[in-house]
mmCIF file of C-alpha atoms in Angstrom:
data_model
loop_
_atom_site.group_PDB
_atom_site.id
_atom_site.type_symbol
_atom_site.label_atom_id
_atom_site.label_comp_id
_atom_site.label_asym_id
_atom_site.label_seq_id
_atom_site.Cartn_x
_atom_site.Cartn_y
_atom_site.Cartn_z
ATOM 1 C CA MET A 1390 -8.480 82.083 -4.592
ATOM 2 C CA ASN A 1391 -10.674 79.367 -6.030
ATOM 3 C CA GLN A 1392 -9.980 75.761 -6.773
ATOM 4 C CA LEU A 1393 -9.434 76.023 -10.461
ATOM 5 C CA HIS A 1394 -6.910 78.987 -9.989
ATOM 6 C CA GLN A 1395 -4.866 77.113 -7.483
ATOM 7 C CA ASN A 1396 -4.683 74.042 -9.729
ATOM 8 C CA LEU A 1397 -3.738 76.001 -12.677
ATOM 9 C CA ILE A 1398 -0.880 77.573 -10.540
ATOM 10 C CA VAL A 1399 0.129 74.294 -9.460
ATOM 11 C CA ILE A 1400 0.299 72.768 -12.995
ATOM 12 C CA PHE A 1401 2.159 75.835 -14.302
ATOM 13 C CA VAL A 1402 4.704 75.768 -11.536
ATOM 14 C CA MET A 1403 5.238 71.903 -12.139
ATOM 15 C CA ILE A 1404 5.730 72.590 -15.873
ATOM 16 C CA PHE A 1405 8.201 75.243 -15.394
ATOM 17 C CA LEU A 1406 10.262 73.455 -12.771
ATOM 18 C CA THR A 1407 10.390 70.434 -15.466
ATOM 19 C CA GLY A 1408 11.661 72.637 -18.080
ATOM 20 C CA CYS A 1409 14.282 73.859 -15.922
ATOM 21 C CA SER A 1410 15.386 70.878 -14.363
ATOM 22 C CA PRO A 1411 18.825 69.532 -15.612
ATOM 23 C CA GLN A 1412 18.566 66.625 -18.255
ATOM 24 C CA SER A 1413 21.269 64.214 -18.902
ATOM 25 C CA GLU A 1414 22.691 64.324 -22.557
ATOM 26 C CA LYS A 1415 22.900 60.375 -22.535
ATOM 27 C CA LEU A 1416 19.355 58.695 -22.693
ATOM 28 C CA VAL A 1417 19.411 55.295 -21.697
ATOM 29 C CA VAL A 1418 16.681 53.216 -23.532
ATOM 30 C CA GLU A 1419 15.934 49.632 -22.841
ATOM 31 C CA CYS A 1420 15.532 47.663 -26.097
ATOM 32 C CA THR A 1421 12.372 45.818 -27.042
ATOM 33 C CA ASP A 1422 11.360 43.832 -30.011
ATOM 34 C CA SER A 1423 9.306 47.028 -31.460
ATOM 35 C CA GLU A 1424 12.503 49.330 -31.387
ATOM 36 C CA VAL A 1425 15.711 49.252 -32.983
ATOM 37 C CA PRO A 1426 17.760 46.383 -31.298
ATOM 38 C CA CYS A 1427 20.635 47.292 -29.217
ATOM 39 C CA ILE A 1428 24.166 45.820 -29.327
ATOM 40 C CA LYS A 1429 26.242 44.841 -26.254
ATOM 41 C CA ILE A 1430 30.033 44.428 -26.634
ATOM 42 C CA ILE A 1431 31.984 42.014 -24.145
ATOM 43 C CA SER A 1432 35.647 41.699 -23.685
ATOM 44 C CA GLY A 1433 36.403 39.591 -20.588
ATOM 45 C CA SER A 1434 34.312 40.917 -17.675
ATOM 46 C CA ASP A 1435 33.921 44.313 -19.363
ATOM 47 C CA LYS A 1436 30.744 45.078 -21.101
ATOM 48 C CA VAL A 1437 29.428 48.245 -23.010
ATOM 49 C CA LYS A 1438 26.375 49.009 -25.036
ATOM 50 C CA ALA A 1439 27.439 50.076 -28.737
ATOM 51 C CA VAL A 1440 26.014 53.608 -29.615
ATOM 52 C CA ARG A 1441 23.454 53.633 -32.300
ATOM 53 C CA GLY A 1442 24.302 56.035 -35.202
ATOM 54 C CA THR A 1443 22.597 56.144 -38.672
ATOM 55 C CA THR A 1444 19.424 54.089 -38.693
ATOM 56 C CA SER A 1445 16.876 53.644 -41.253
ATOM 57 C CA TRP A 1446 13.896 51.708 -39.487
ATOM 58 C CA ASN A 1447 10.265 51.345 -40.797
ATOM 59 C CA SER A 1448 9.306 54.818 -41.470
ATOM 60 C CA PHE A 1449 11.938 56.178 -38.854
ATOM 61 C CA GLU A 1450 15.056 57.835 -40.378
ATOM 62 C CA ALA A 1451 18.091 59.317 -38.403
ATOM 63 C CA ASP A 1452 21.580 60.579 -39.448
ATOM 64 C CA SER A 1453 24.541 60.604 -37.150
ATOM 65 C CA ASP A 1454 28.154 61.861 -37.168
ATOM 66 C CA ALA A 1455 30.772 59.219 -37.984
ATOM 67 C CA PRO A 1456 31.903 56.670 -35.637
ATOM 68 C CA PRO A 1457 34.830 58.477 -34.312
ATOM 69 C CA GLN A 1458 32.714 61.385 -32.808
ATOM 70 C CA ILE A 1459 29.679 59.243 -31.584
ATOM 71 C CA VAL A 1460 31.639 57.142 -29.500
ATOM 72 C CA SER A 1461 32.085 60.092 -27.126
ATOM 73 C CA TYR A 1462 28.577 59.020 -26.064
ATOM 74 C CA GLN A 1463 29.723 55.367 -25.097
ATOM 75 C CA GLU A 1464 28.984 54.703 -21.466
ATOM 76 C CA GLY A 1465 31.609 52.831 -19.755
ATOM 77 C CA ASN A 1466 35.166 51.721 -20.798
ATOM 78 C CA LEU A 1467 36.008 48.492 -22.672
ATOM 79 C CA GLU A 1468 39.583 46.772 -22.154
ATOM 80 C CA ALA A 1469 41.075 44.007 -24.286
ATOM 81 C CA LYS A 1470 44.407 42.266 -24.405
ATOM 82 C CA PHE A 1471 45.834 42.228 -27.918
ATOM 83 C CA ASN A 1472 44.595 39.511 -29.958
ATOM 84 C CA SER A 1473 41.916 38.441 -27.307
ATOM 85 C CA GLU A 1474 38.413 37.874 -28.623
ATOM 86 C CA VAL A 1475 35.808 40.119 -28.298
ATOM 87 C CA GLU A 1476 32.058 39.228 -28.457
ATOM 88 C CA ILE A 1477 28.927 41.167 -30.256
ATOM 89 C CA GLN A 1478 25.607 40.506 -28.655
ATOM 90 C CA PHE A 1479 22.458 41.634 -30.189
ATOM 91 C CA SER A 1480 19.263 41.977 -28.612
ATOM 92 C CA ARG A 1481 17.592 40.680 -31.856
ATOM 93 C CA LYS A 1482 19.701 38.728 -34.215
ATOM 94 C CA PRO A 1483 19.956 40.525 -37.644
ATOM 95 C CA ASN A 1484 19.794 39.114 -40.951
ATOM 96 C CA SER A 1485 23.338 39.935 -41.599
ATOM 97 C CA PHE A 1486 26.017 42.352 -40.073
ATOM 98 C CA GLU A 1487 29.545 43.654 -40.826
ATOM 99 C CA VAL A 1488 32.358 45.095 -38.637
ATOM 100 C CA TYR A 1489 34.690 47.755 -39.532
ATOM 101 C CA LEU A 1490 37.819 49.277 -38.192
ATOM 102 C CA TRP A 1491 38.025 52.943 -38.229
ATOM 103 C CA ASN A 1492 40.813 55.500 -38.131
ATOM 104 C CA ASP A 1493 40.036 59.151 -37.379
ATOM 105 C CA GLU A 1494 38.597 59.786 -40.707
ATOM 106 C CA LYS A 1495 37.177 56.598 -42.406
ATOM 107 C CA ARG A 1496 36.529 52.839 -42.531
ATOM 108 C CA GLU A 1497 40.145 51.411 -42.693
ATOM 109 C CA LYS A 1498 39.226 47.526 -43.175
ATOM 110 C CA VAL A 1499 36.432 44.862 -42.775
ATOM 111 C CA VAL A 1500 37.077 43.103 -39.502
ATOM 112 C CA PRO A 1501 36.640 39.259 -39.951
ATOM 113 C CA ILE A 1502 33.989 37.717 -37.754
ATOM 114 C CA LEU A 1503 33.514 34.114 -36.553
ATOM 115 C CA GLU A 1504 30.122 33.478 -34.715
ATOM 116 C CA ASN A 1505 29.688 36.823 -33.368
ATOM 117 C CA THR A 1506 33.181 37.397 -32.134
ATOM 118 C CA PHE A 1507 36.330 39.155 -33.603
ATOM 119 C CA VAL A 1508 39.932 39.258 -32.679
ATOM 120 C CA ALA A 1509 41.315 42.631 -31.180
ATOM 121 C CA ASP A 1510 44.393 42.744 -33.223
ATOM 122 C CA THR A 1511 45.072 46.693 -33.089
ATOM 123 C CA SER A 1512 46.670 48.282 -30.475
ATOM 124 C CA GLY A 1513 45.767 51.551 -28.629
ATOM 125 C CA THR A 1514 42.313 53.042 -28.634
ATOM 126 C CA VAL A 1515 40.288 51.458 -31.231
ATOM 127 C CA ILE A 1516 37.107 52.564 -32.917
ATOM 128 C CA TYR A 1517 34.759 49.982 -34.638
ATOM 129 C CA GLU A 1518 31.461 50.449 -36.539
ATOM 130 C CA ILE A 1519 28.868 47.587 -36.970
ATOM 131 C CA LYS A 1520 26.482 47.932 -39.842
ATOM 132 C CA ALA A 1521 23.494 45.440 -39.139
ATOM 133 C CA ASP A 1522 20.559 44.896 -41.201
ATOM 134 C CA TRP A 1523 16.967 43.455 -40.356
ATOM 135 C CA VAL A 1524 13.780 42.973 -42.282
ATOM 136 C CA GLU A 1525 12.551 46.451 -40.671
ATOM 137 C CA GLY A 1526 15.655 48.412 -41.967
ATOM 138 C CA TYR A 1527 19.140 48.758 -40.783
ATOM 139 C CA ALA A 1528 21.153 50.667 -38.273
ATOM 140 C CA ASN A 1529 25.124 51.546 -37.647
ATOM 141 C CA TYR A 1530 26.711 51.417 -34.314
ATOM 142 C CA ALA A 1531 30.032 52.382 -32.955
ATOM 143 C CA PHE A 1532 32.261 51.523 -29.868
ATOM 144 C CA LYS A 1533 35.615 52.022 -28.811
ATOM 145 C CA ILE A 1534 38.117 49.598 -27.116
ATOM 146 C CA ASN A 1535 41.619 50.301 -25.450
ATOM 147 C CA VAL A 1536 43.577 47.287 -26.879
ATOM 148 C CA ASP A 1537 46.969 46.595 -24.985
#
């Protein structure tokens, strides 16, 4: 067998094996200034990355399920004491943002924010949505917190 045929077989096998390898459903992407910013949520010593949902960024458009569905992709748990402060850290400061408390079906209320923090004043597993705006567009994010 000549060298060309051997190389083609090796390439074919590599492509086949790559296509058959297990892939993680959750893709971890580090944020850079050229991408849609990320949000980290901090409560005490716990930290999680908020799950990005519906996004309109430059020429990129993406739709998603509502926050109660997309929080299933949240990596890690976030715990908070009742009436404790929760911090929101943006990888890049937005022009503006709002935080909403969700019930199982819809936005329940706007959450008051003071200097990128809010008070966890609802008990149980609580779902929040953040809608943030930048010059390049907007993005919605969701996260859940276990408040006791």
